[in-house]
C-alpha cells in the first residue's frame, strides 16, 4: 500500500475528536498537521493545527507544486482549506494546480523564512480543484517527459552548453517551466522561440544548481538516509572548507562531496557545536612542561574534549591523551613556574571507549559453526 492509498483508507474523524496517524508518513502526528502523501516531501509540521481559530488567523496559504516549488496565496474566498487539499490557484496566464501544504499562523513565518521581497504580488486561490481541472492537469503532466526529451535534443542541435533537467507544465497546460543546469551564462533566446513553436505553450526558463538537481532526482547519502535536499531541505546555504576544518575532517574532495559533486550540506549542521567545543580546548601552540619531558600538541577529539600530546614536535612519540581540563591545569602550573611529575595525574587518563565491532576480525564470526560441520559431513558421505 503506497502513501496515497494509506491516506485515503484512514478512518474519518468524528466531530470533536482529533484523529492521529501512525506508521509510514504519519509517525504519530496529528492528521491535521502532517502530510502523508506524495507531497509530504517538504512538509512543515504544523504544531498549531489543533489550536481553535488557527486557520482564521490569516487568509494566507502555502501551496506546493512539483519538485520543491512552493508559493503563497490569499484565500480571499474563505474556503475551508486544510493540508492535502488540491486547489486551483491564480497564475500568469491561466491557473495552476497545487496542494495545500500549510495554513494558519505559521504561513507568515514561512514567508519570512523564504525571504520574499516586500511588495511582491500575492495571487489568490480560485477554488478547490474540480474533476475537469484534474483531467486537464493529468493531460498536462503526461506530456512532461516527452517534452523534456525533445527539448534536450533541440538544445543540443542549437549547440547550447546546458542540460534541461526537468519540465513542469502548468495545471491548465498553457505554460511550461524548463529547469536547466549550466556552468556559465547561456543565451537561450533562440531556444525559447523554437520551444514555443514546437510545443505551442508559453515558455519559462529557470536555472537550478547542482544541489537542486540532486534533490529533484533523489537518492541516499553515505549515512544511509534519504538525501536532505530530497526530503526536507529547501533553502541551500553555502558550505565552505572551514566547516570541515572545524570538525577535523580530512580535506579529501571525494569524501566531503555529496552526490551533487558539491560539499555536503550536512557539514553545516554540526559546525556550531564543534565551534563551541573548540573554544574550551587549550591553545594548539601551547607546550606542556613536565619533570620527565616536554609535550607538544599532536591531535584532538573536539567533542570528547580529549587532547593527545607527543614528546616530539613533528612525529608521534610517546603519545599521551589527557582531558582538555587537565591540559589547561598544566598550562596554569607552567605559568607559575611549576612542573607536574607527568601529564597523567589525578585520574585524568583517557576514559575507556566502547569497542567498535566493525573493526573486529571478520563479520563471518557471527555465522553458526554447526552448519559448517554438517556441510563437511555431507562432503565426506558423497566421497
CSV table of N, CA and C in Angstrom, one decimal, residues 141-299:
chain,number,residue,atom,x,y,z
A,141,UNK,N,0.5,16.8,-17.3
A,141,UNK,CA,1.6,16.1,-16.7
A,141,UNK,C,2.1,15.0,-17.6
A,142,UNK,N,1.2,14.4,-18.3
A,142,UNK,CA,1.6,13.2,-19.2
A,142,UNK,C,2.5,13.7,-20.3
A,143,UNK,N,2.5,15.0,-20.6
A,143,UNK,CA,3.4,15.5,-21.7
A,143,UNK,C,4.8,15.9,-21.2
A,144,UNK,N,5.0,15.9,-19.9
A,144,UNK,CA,6.3,16.4,-19.4
A,144,UNK,C,7.5,15.6,-19.8
A,145,UNK,N,7.4,14.3,-19.8
A,145,UNK,CA,8.6,13.5,-20.1
A,145,UNK,C,9.0,13.7,-21.5
A,146,UNK,N,8.1,13.5,-22.4
A,146,UNK,CA,8.4,13.6,-23.9
A,146,UNK,C,8.9,15.0,-24.2
A,147,UNK,N,8.3,16.0,-23.6
A,147,UNK,CA,8.7,17.4,-23.8
A,147,UNK,C,10.2,17.6,-23.4
A,148,UNK,N,10.5,17.0,-22.2
A,148,UNK,CA,11.9,17.1,-21.8
A,148,UNK,C,12.9,16.5,-22.8
A,149,UNK,N,12.6,15.3,-23.3
A,149,UNK,CA,13.5,14.6,-24.2
A,149,UNK,C,13.6,15.4,-25.5
A,150,UNK,N,12.5,15.9,-26.0
A,150,UNK,CA,12.6,16.7,-27.2
A,150,UNK,C,13.4,18.0,-27.0
A,151,UNK,N,13.1,18.7,-25.9
A,151,UNK,CA,13.8,19.9,-25.6
A,151,UNK,C,15.3,19.7,-25.5
A,152,UNK,N,15.7,18.6,-24.9
A,152,UNK,CA,17.2,18.3,-24.8
A,152,UNK,C,17.8,18.2,-26.2
A,153,UNK,N,17.1,17.6,-27.1
A,153,UNK,CA,17.6,17.4,-28.5
A,153,UNK,C,17.7,18.8,-29.2
A,154,UNK,N,16.7,19.6,-28.9
A,154,UNK,CA,16.7,20.9,-29.6
A,154,UNK,C,17.8,21.8,-29.0
A,155,UNK,N,18.1,21.7,-27.7
A,155,UNK,CA,19.2,22.5,-27.2
A,155,UNK,C,20.5,22.0,-27.7
A,156,UNK,N,20.6,20.7,-27.9
A,156,UNK,CA,21.9,20.1,-28.5
A,156,UNK,C,22.1,20.5,-29.9
A,157,UNK,N,21.0,20.5,-30.7
A,157,UNK,CA,21.1,21.0,-32.1
A,157,UNK,C,21.5,22.4,-32.2
A,158,UNK,N,21.1,23.3,-31.2
A,158,UNK,CA,21.4,24.7,-31.2
A,158,UNK,C,22.8,24.9,-30.7
A,159,UNK,N,23.5,23.9,-30.2
A,159,UNK,CA,24.9,24.0,-29.7
A,159,UNK,C,25.0,24.7,-28.3
A,160,UNK,N,23.9,24.6,-27.5
A,160,UNK,CA,23.9,25.3,-26.2
A,160,UNK,C,24.6,24.4,-25.1
A,161,UNK,N,25.4,25.0,-24.3
A,161,UNK,CA,26.1,24.3,-23.2
A,161,UNK,C,25.2,24.3,-22.0
A,162,UNK,N,24.2,23.5,-22.0
A,162,UNK,CA,23.2,23.4,-20.9
A,162,UNK,C,22.5,22.1,-20.9
A,163,UNK,N,22.0,21.7,-19.8
A,163,UNK,CA,21.2,20.5,-19.7
A,163,UNK,C,19.9,20.8,-19.1
A,164,UNK,N,18.8,20.4,-19.8
A,164,UNK,CA,17.5,20.5,-19.4
A,164,UNK,C,17.1,19.3,-18.5
A,165,UNK,N,17.0,19.6,-17.2
A,165,UNK,CA,16.8,18.5,-16.2
A,165,UNK,C,15.4,18.1,-16.0
A,166,UNK,N,14.5,19.0,-16.2
A,166,UNK,CA,13.1,18.7,-15.9
A,166,UNK,C,12.1,19.7,-16.6
A,167,UNK,N,10.9,19.3,-16.8
A,167,UNK,CA,9.9,20.2,-17.4
A,167,UNK,C,8.7,20.1,-16.5
A,168,UNK,N,8.1,21.2,-16.2
A,168,UNK,CA,6.9,21.3,-15.4
A,168,UNK,C,5.8,22.1,-16.1
A,169,UNK,N,4.7,21.4,-16.5
A,169,UNK,CA,3.6,22.1,-17.1
A,169,UNK,C,2.7,22.7,-16.1
A,170,UNK,N,2.1,23.8,-16.4
A,170,UNK,CA,1.1,24.4,-15.5
A,170,UNK,C,-0.1,23.6,-15.5
A,171,UNK,N,-1.0,23.7,-14.5
A,171,UNK,CA,-2.1,22.9,-14.4
A,171,UNK,C,-3.1,22.9,-15.5
A,172,UNK,N,-3.2,24.1,-16.2
A,172,UNK,CA,-4.1,24.2,-17.3
A,172,UNK,C,-3.4,23.9,-18.7
A,173,UNK,N,-2.1,23.6,-18.6
A,173,UNK,CA,-1.4,23.2,-19.8
A,173,UNK,C,-1.0,24.4,-20.7
A,174,UNK,N,-1.2,25.6,-20.2
A,174,UNK,CA,-0.9,26.8,-21.1
A,174,UNK,C,0.5,27.3,-20.9
A,175,UNK,N,1.3,26.8,-20.0
A,175,UNK,CA,2.7,27.3,-19.7
A,175,UNK,C,3.5,26.1,-19.3
A,176,UNK,N,4.8,26.2,-19.6
A,176,UNK,CA,5.8,25.1,-19.2
A,176,UNK,C,7.0,25.8,-18.7
A,177,UNK,N,7.5,25.3,-17.6
A,177,UNK,CA,8.7,25.7,-16.9
A,177,UNK,C,9.8,24.7,-17.3
A,178,UNK,N,10.9,25.2,-17.9
A,178,UNK,CA,12.0,24.3,-18.2
A,178,UNK,C,13.2,24.6,-17.2
A,179,UNK,N,13.5,23.6,-16.4
A,179,UNK,CA,14.6,23.7,-15.4
A,179,UNK,C,15.8,23.2,-16.1
A,180,UNK,N,16.9,24.0,-16.1
A,180,UNK,CA,18.1,23.7,-16.7
A,180,UNK,C,19.3,24.0,-15.8
A,181,UNK,N,20.4,23.3,-16.1
A,181,UNK,CA,21.7,23.4,-15.4
A,181,UNK,C,22.7,23.9,-16.4
A,182,UNK,N,23.5,24.9,-16.1
A,182,UNK,CA,24.6,25.4,-16.9
A,182,UNK,C,25.7,25.9,-16.1
A,183,UNK,N,26.9,25.7,-16.5
A,183,UNK,CA,28.1,26.2,-15.8
A,183,UNK,C,28.3,27.7,-16.0
A,184,UNK,N,28.0,28.2,-17.1
A,184,UNK,CA,28.1,29.6,-17.5
A,184,UNK,C,26.8,30.2,-17.9
A,185,UNK,N,27.0,31.4,-18.5
A,185,UNK,CA,25.8,32.1,-19.0
A,185,UNK,C,25.4,31.5,-20.3
A,186,UNK,N,24.1,31.4,-20.5
A,186,UNK,CA,23.6,30.8,-21.8
A,186,UNK,C,22.6,31.8,-22.4
A,187,UNK,N,22.8,32.0,-23.7
A,187,UNK,CA,21.9,32.8,-24.5
A,187,UNK,C,20.8,31.9,-25.1
A,188,UNK,N,19.7,31.8,-24.5
A,188,UNK,CA,18.6,30.8,-24.9
A,188,UNK,C,17.5,31.5,-25.6
A,189,UNK,N,17.7,32.7,-26.1
A,189,UNK,CA,16.6,33.4,-26.8
A,189,UNK,C,16.1,32.6,-28.0
A,190,UNK,N,17.0,32.1,-28.8
A,190,UNK,CA,16.6,31.3,-30.0
A,190,UNK,C,15.9,30.0,-29.5
A,191,UNK,N,16.4,29.4,-28.4
A,191,UNK,CA,15.8,28.2,-27.9
A,191,UNK,C,14.4,28.4,-27.5
A,192,UNK,N,14.1,29.6,-26.8
A,192,UNK,CA,12.7,29.9,-26.4
A,192,UNK,C,11.8,29.9,-27.7
A,193,UNK,N,12.2,30.6,-28.7
A,193,UNK,CA,11.4,30.6,-29.9
A,193,UNK,C,11.1,29.3,-30.5
A,194,UNK,N,12.2,28.4,-30.6
A,194,UNK,CA,12.0,27.1,-31.1
A,194,UNK,C,11.0,26.2,-30.2
A,195,UNK,N,11.2,26.3,-28.9
A,195,UNK,CA,10.3,25.6,-28.0
A,195,UNK,C,8.9,26.0,-28.1
A,196,UNK,N,8.7,27.4,-28.2
A,196,UNK,CA,7.3,27.9,-28.3
A,196,UNK,C,6.6,27.4,-29.6
A,197,UNK,N,7.4,27.4,-30.7
A,197,UNK,CA,6.8,26.9,-32.0
A,197,UNK,C,6.6,25.4,-31.9
A,198,UNK,N,7.4,24.7,-31.2
A,198,UNK,CA,7.2,23.2,-31.2
A,198,UNK,C,6.1,22.7,-30.3
A,199,UNK,N,6.0,23.3,-29.1
A,199,UNK,CA,5.0,22.8,-28.1
A,199,UNK,C,3.8,23.7,-27.9
A,200,UNK,N,3.8,24.9,-28.5
A,200,UNK,CA,2.7,25.8,-28.5
A,200,UNK,C,2.2,26.2,-27.1
A,201,UNK,N,3.1,26.5,-26.3
A,201,UNK,CA,2.8,26.9,-24.9
A,201,UNK,C,3.7,28.1,-24.6
A,202,UNK,N,3.4,28.8,-23.5
A,202,UNK,CA,4.3,29.9,-23.0
A,202,UNK,C,5.5,29.2,-22.3
A,203,UNK,N,6.7,29.7,-22.6
A,203,UNK,CA,7.9,29.1,-22.1
A,203,UNK,C,8.5,30.0,-21.0
A,204,UNK,N,8.9,29.3,-19.9
A,204,UNK,CA,9.7,30.0,-18.9
A,204,UNK,C,10.9,29.1,-18.6
A,205,UNK,N,12.1,29.8,-18.6
A,205,UNK,CA,13.4,29.1,-18.3
A,205,UNK,C,13.8,29.4,-16.9
A,206,UNK,N,14.1,28.4,-16.2
A,206,UNK,CA,14.5,28.5,-14.8
A,206,UNK,C,15.8,27.8,-14.5
A,207,UNK,N,16.9,28.5,-14.2
A,207,UNK,CA,18.1,27.8,-13.9
A,207,UNK,C,18.2,27.3,-12.5
A,208,UNK,N,18.7,26.1,-12.3
A,208,UNK,CA,18.8,25.5,-11.0
A,208,UNK,C,20.3,25.0,-10.8
A,209,UNK,N,20.7,24.9,-9.6
A,209,UNK,CA,22.0,24.5,-9.3
A,209,UNK,C,22.1,23.0,-9.1
A,210,UNK,N,23.4,22.5,-8.9
A,210,UNK,CA,23.6,21.1,-8.8
A,210,UNK,C,22.9,20.5,-7.6
A,211,UNK,N,22.8,21.3,-6.5
A,211,UNK,CA,22.1,20.8,-5.3
A,211,UNK,C,20.6,20.6,-5.5
A,212,UNK,N,20.0,21.6,-6.2
A,212,UNK,CA,18.6,21.5,-6.6
A,212,UNK,C,18.3,20.3,-7.5
A,213,UNK,N,19.3,20.0,-8.4
A,213,UNK,CA,19.1,18.9,-9.3
A,213,UNK,C,19.2,17.6,-8.5
A,214,UNK,N,20.1,17.5,-7.6
A,214,UNK,CA,20.2,16.3,-6.7
A,214,UNK,C,19.0,16.0,-5.9
A,215,UNK,N,18.4,17.1,-5.4
A,215,UNK,CA,17.2,17.0,-4.6
A,215,UNK,C,16.0,16.6,-5.5
A,216,UNK,N,16.0,17.0,-6.8
A,216,UNK,CA,14.9,16.6,-7.7
A,216,UNK,C,15.0,15.1,-8.0
A,217,UNK,N,16.2,14.6,-8.3
A,217,UNK,CA,16.4,13.2,-8.6
A,217,UNK,C,16.2,12.3,-7.4
A,218,UNK,N,16.8,12.8,-6.3
A,218,UNK,CA,16.7,12.0,-5.0
A,218,UNK,C,17.8,10.9,-4.9
A,219,UNK,N,17.8,10.2,-3.8
A,219,UNK,CA,18.8,9.2,-3.6
A,219,UNK,C,19.1,9.1,-2.1
A,220,UNK,N,20.1,8.3,-1.8
A,220,UNK,CA,20.5,8.1,-0.4
A,220,UNK,C,22.0,8.5,-0.2
A,221,UNK,N,22.2,9.1,1.0
A,221,UNK,CA,23.6,9.6,1.3
A,221,UNK,C,24.4,8.5,2.0
A,222,UNK,N,25.7,8.8,2.3
A,222,UNK,CA,26.5,7.8,2.9
A,222,UNK,C,26.1,7.4,4.3
A,223,UNK,N,25.2,8.3,4.9
A,223,UNK,CA,24.6,8.0,6.2
A,223,UNK,C,23.5,6.9,6.2
A,224,UNK,N,23.1,6.6,5.0
A,224,UNK,CA,22.1,5.6,4.8
A,224,UNK,C,20.7,6.1,4.8
A,225,UNK,N,20.5,7.4,4.9
A,225,UNK,CA,19.2,8.1,4.9
A,225,UNK,C,19.0,8.8,3.6
A,226,UNK,N,17.7,9.2,3.4
A,226,UNK,CA,17.4,9.9,2.1
A,226,UNK,C,18.1,11.3,2.1
A,227,UNK,N,18.5,11.7,1.0
A,227,UNK,CA,19.2,13.0,0.8
A,227,UNK,C,18.4,14.1,1.5
A,228,UNK,N,19.0,15.0,2.2
A,228,UNK,CA,18.3,16.1,2.9
A,228,UNK,C,17.7,17.0,1.9
A,229,UNK,N,18.3,17.2,0.7
A,229,UNK,CA,17.8,18.1,-0.3
A,229,UNK,C,16.5,17.4,-1.0
A,230,UNK,N,16.4,16.1,-0.9
A,230,UNK,CA,15.3,15.4,-1.5
A,230,UNK,C,14.1,15.3,-0.4
A,231,UNK,N,14.5,15.4,0.8
A,231,UNK,CA,13.5,15.1,1.9
A,231,UNK,C,12.9,16.4,2.5
A,232,UNK,N,13.7,17.3,2.9
A,232,UNK,CA,13.2,18.5,3.6
A,232,UNK,C,13.9,19.8,3.4
A,233,UNK,N,15.2,19.7,2.9
A,233,UNK,CA,16.0,20.9,2.8
A,233,UNK,C,15.5,21.7,1.5
A,234,UNK,N,15.2,23.0,1.7
A,234,UNK,CA,14.8,23.8,0.6
A,234,UNK,C,15.7,25.0,0.3
A,235,UNK,N,16.1,25.7,1.4
A,235,UNK,CA,17.0,26.8,1.3
A,235,UNK,C,18.4,26.3,1.5
A,236,UNK,N,19.2,26.5,0.4
A,236,UNK,CA,20.6,26.0,0.5
A,236,UNK,C,21.6,27.1,0.9
A,237,UNK,N,22.4,26.8,1.9
A,237,UNK,CA,23.4,27.7,2.4
A,237,UNK,C,24.8,27.3,1.8
A,238,UNK,N,25.6,28.2,1.6
A,238,UNK,CA,26.9,27.9,1.1
A,238,UNK,C,27.7,27.1,2.1
A,239,UNK,N,28.5,26.1,1.7
A,239,UNK,CA,29.3,25.3,2.5
A,239,UNK,C,30.7,25.5,2.2
A,240,UNK,N,31.5,25.9,3.1
A,240,UNK,CA,32.9,26.1,2.9
A,240,UNK,C,33.8,25.1,3.5
A,241,UNK,N,35.1,25.1,3.1
A,241,UNK,CA,36.0,24.1,3.7
A,241,UNK,C,36.3,24.4,5.2
A,242,UNK,N,36.0,25.6,5.6
A,242,UNK,CA,36.1,26.0,7.0
A,242,UNK,C,35.3,25.1,7.9
A,243,UNK,N,34.1,24.7,7.5
A,243,UNK,CA,33.3,23.8,8.3
A,243,UNK,C,34.0,22.4,8.5
A,244,UNK,N,34.7,22.0,7.4
A,244,UNK,CA,35.4,20.7,7.5
A,244,UNK,C,36.6,20.8,8.5
A,245,UNK,N,37.3,22.0,8.4
A,245,UNK,CA,38.4,22.2,9.3
A,245,UNK,C,38.0,22.2,10.8
A,246,UNK,N,36.9,22.9,11.1
A,246,UNK,CA,36.5,23.0,12.4
A,246,UNK,C,36.1,21.6,13.0
A,247,UNK,N,35.6,20.7,12.1
A,247,UNK,CA,35.2,19.4,12.6
A,247,UNK,C,36.4,18.3,12.4
A,248,UNK,N,37.5,18.8,12.1
A,248,UNK,CA,38.7,18.0,12.0
A,248,UNK,C,38.5,16.9,11.0
A,249,UNK,N,37.9,17.2,9.9
A,249,UNK,CA,37.7,16.2,8.8
A,249,UNK,C,38.8,16.3,7.8
A,250,UNK,N,39.1,15.2,7.2
A,250,UNK,CA,40.1,15.1,6.1
A,250,UNK,C,39.6,16.0,4.9
A,251,UNK,N,40.5,16.8,4.4
A,251,UNK,CA,40.1,17.7,3.3
A,251,UNK,C,40.3,16.9,2.0
A,252,UNK,N,39.6,15.8,1.9
A,252,UNK,CA,39.6,15.0,0.7
A,252,UNK,C,38.3,15.2,-0.1
A,253,UNK,N,38.4,15.8,-1.3
A,253,UNK,CA,37.2,16.2,-2.0
A,253,UNK,C,36.2,15.0,-2.3
A,254,UNK,N,36.8,13.8,-2.4
A,254,UNK,CA,35.9,12.6,-2.7
A,254,UNK,C,35.1,12.2,-1.5
A,255,UNK,N,35.6,12.5,-0.3
A,255,UNK,CA,34.9,12.2,0.9
A,255,UNK,C,33.9,13.3,1.4
A,256,UNK,N,34.3,14.5,1.1
A,256,UNK,CA,33.5,15.7,1.5
A,256,UNK,C,32.4,16.0,0.5
A,257,UNK,N,32.4,15.5,-0.7
A,257,UNK,CA,31.5,15.9,-1.7
A,257,UNK,C,30.3,15.0,-1.7
A,258,UNK,N,29.1,15.5,-1.9
A,258,UNK,CA,27.9,14.7,-2.0
A,258,UNK,C,27.6,14.3,-3.4
A,259,UNK,N,26.4,13.8,-3.6
A,259,UNK,CA,26.0,13.3,-5.0
A,259,UNK,C,25.9,14.4,-6.0
A,260,UNK,N,25.8,15.6,-5.5
A,260,UNK,CA,25.8,16.8,-6.4
A,260,UNK,C,27.2,17.3,-6.8
A,261,UNK,N,28.2,16.6,-6.3
A,261,UNK,CA,29.6,17.0,-6.5
A,261,UNK,C,30.0,18.3,-5.8
A,262,UNK,N,29.1,18.7,-4.9
A,262,UNK,CA,29.4,19.9,-4.1
A,262,UNK,C,29.7,19.4,-2.7
A,263,UNK,N,30.2,20.3,-1.8
A,263,UNK,CA,30.4,20.0,-0.4
A,263,UNK,C,29.1,19.6,0.2
A,264,UNK,N,29.1,18.6,1.1
A,264,UNK,CA,27.9,18.1,1.7
A,264,UNK,C,27.2,19.2,2.6
A,265,UNK,N,25.9,19.3,2.4
A,265,UNK,CA,25.2,20.3,3.2
A,265,UNK,C,25.2,20.0,4.7
A,266,UNK,N,25.3,18.7,5.0
A,266,UNK,CA,25.3,18.2,6.4
A,266,UNK,C,26.5,18.7,7.2
A,267,UNK,N,27.5,19.2,6.6
A,267,UNK,CA,28.7,19.7,7.3
A,267,UNK,C,28.3,21.0,8.1
A,268,UNK,N,27.3,21.6,7.6
A,268,UNK,CA,26.8,22.9,8.3
A,268,UNK,C,26.0,22.6,9.5
A,269,UNK,N,25.5,21.4,9.6
A,269,UNK,CA,24.5,21.1,10.7
A,269,UNK,C,25.2,21.1,12.1
A,270,UNK,N,26.4,20.6,12.2
A,270,UNK,CA,27.1,20.4,13.5
A,270,UNK,C,28.2,21.3,13.7
A,271,UNK,N,28.5,22.2,12.7
A,271,UNK,CA,29.7,23.0,12.9
A,271,UNK,C,29.6,23.9,14.1
A,272,UNK,N,28.4,24.4,14.4
A,272,UNK,CA,28.3,25.3,15.5
A,272,UNK,C,28.6,24.6,16.8
A,273,UNK,N,28.2,23.4,17.0
A,273,UNK,CA,28.6,22.6,18.2
A,273,UNK,C,30.1,22.4,18.3
A,274,UNK,N,30.8,22.2,17.1
A,274,UNK,CA,32.2,22.0,17.1
A,274,UNK,C,32.9,23.3,17.5
A,275,UNK,N,32.4,24.4,16.9
A,275,UNK,CA,33.0,25.7,17.2
A,275,UNK,C,32.9,26.0,18.7
A,276,UNK,N,31.7,25.7,19.3
A,276,UNK,CA,31.5,25.9,20.8
A,276,UNK,C,32.5,25.0,21.6
A,277,UNK,N,32.6,23.8,21.2
A,277,UNK,CA,33.5,22.9,21.9
A,277,UNK,C,35.0,23.2,21.7
A,278,UNK,N,35.3,23.8,20.5
A,278,UNK,CA,36.7,24.1,20.2
A,278,UNK,C,37.2,25.3,21.1
A,279,UNK,N,36.3,26.1,21.5
A,279,UNK,CA,36.6,27.3,22.4
A,279,UNK,C,37.1,26.8,23.8
A,280,UNK,N,36.7,25.6,24.2
A,280,UNK,CA,37.0,25.1,25.5
A,280,UNK,C,38.3,24.3,25.5
A,281,UNK,N,39.0,24.2,24.3
A,281,UNK,CA,40.2,23.5,24.2
A,281,UNK,C,41.4,24.4,24.5
A,282,UNK,N,42.5,23.8,25.0
A,282,UNK,CA,43.7,24.6,25.2
A,282,UNK,C,44.3,25.0,23.9
A,283,UNK,N,45.2,26.1,23.8
A,283,UNK,CA,45.7,26.5,22.5
A,283,UNK,C,46.7,25.4,22.0
A,284,UNK,N,46.6,25.3,20.6
A,284,UNK,CA,47.4,24.3,20.0
A,284,UNK,C,48.9,24.5,20.1
A,285,UNK,N,49.3,25.8,20.2
A,285,UNK,CA,50.8,26.1,20.2
A,285,UNK,C,51.3,26.0,21.6
A,286,UNK,N,50.5,25.7,22.6
A,286,UNK,CA,51.0,25.6,24.0
A,286,UNK,C,51.8,24.3,24.2
A,287,UNK,N,53.0,24.5,24.8
A,287,UNK,CA,53.8,23.3,25.2
A,287,UNK,C,53.6,23.0,26.6
A,288,UNK,N,53.4,21.7,26.9
A,288,UNK,CA,53.2,21.3,28.3
A,288,UNK,C,54.6,20.8,28.9
A,289,UNK,N,55.1,21.5,29.9
A,289,UNK,CA,56.4,21.1,30.5
A,289,UNK,C,56.1,20.3,31.8
A,290,UNK,N,56.7,19.1,31.8
A,290,UNK,CA,56.7,18.2,33.0
A,290,UNK,C,58.1,17.9,33.4
A,291,UNK,N,58.2,17.2,34.5
A,291,UNK,CA,59.5,16.9,35.1
A,291,UNK,C,60.3,15.9,34.2
A,292,UNK,N,59.5,15.0,33.5
A,292,UNK,CA,60.2,14.0,32.7
A,292,UNK,C,60.4,14.4,31.2
A,293,UNK,N,59.5,15.3,30.6
A,293,UNK,CA,59.7,15.7,29.2
A,293,UNK,C,58.8,16.9,28.9
A,294,UNK,N,59.0,17.4,27.7
A,294,UNK,CA,58.2,18.5,27.2
A,294,UNK,C,57.2,17.8,26.1
A,295,UNK,N,55.9,18.2,26.2
A,295,UNK,CA,54.9,17.6,25.4
A,295,UNK,C,54.4,18.7,24.4
A,296,UNK,N,54.2,18.2,23.1
A,296,UNK,CA,53.7,19.1,22.1
A,296,UNK,C,52.3,18.6,21.6
A,297,UNK,N,51.5,19.5,21.1
A,297,UNK,CA,50.2,19.1,20.6
A,297,UNK,C,50.3,18.2,19.4
A,298,UNK,N,49.5,17.1,19.4
A,298,UNK,CA,49.5,16.2,18.3
A,298,UNK,C,48.2,16.1,17.6
A,299,UNK,N,47.1,15.8,18.3
A,299,UNK,CA,45.8,15.7,17.8
A,299,UNK,C,44.7,15.9,18.9
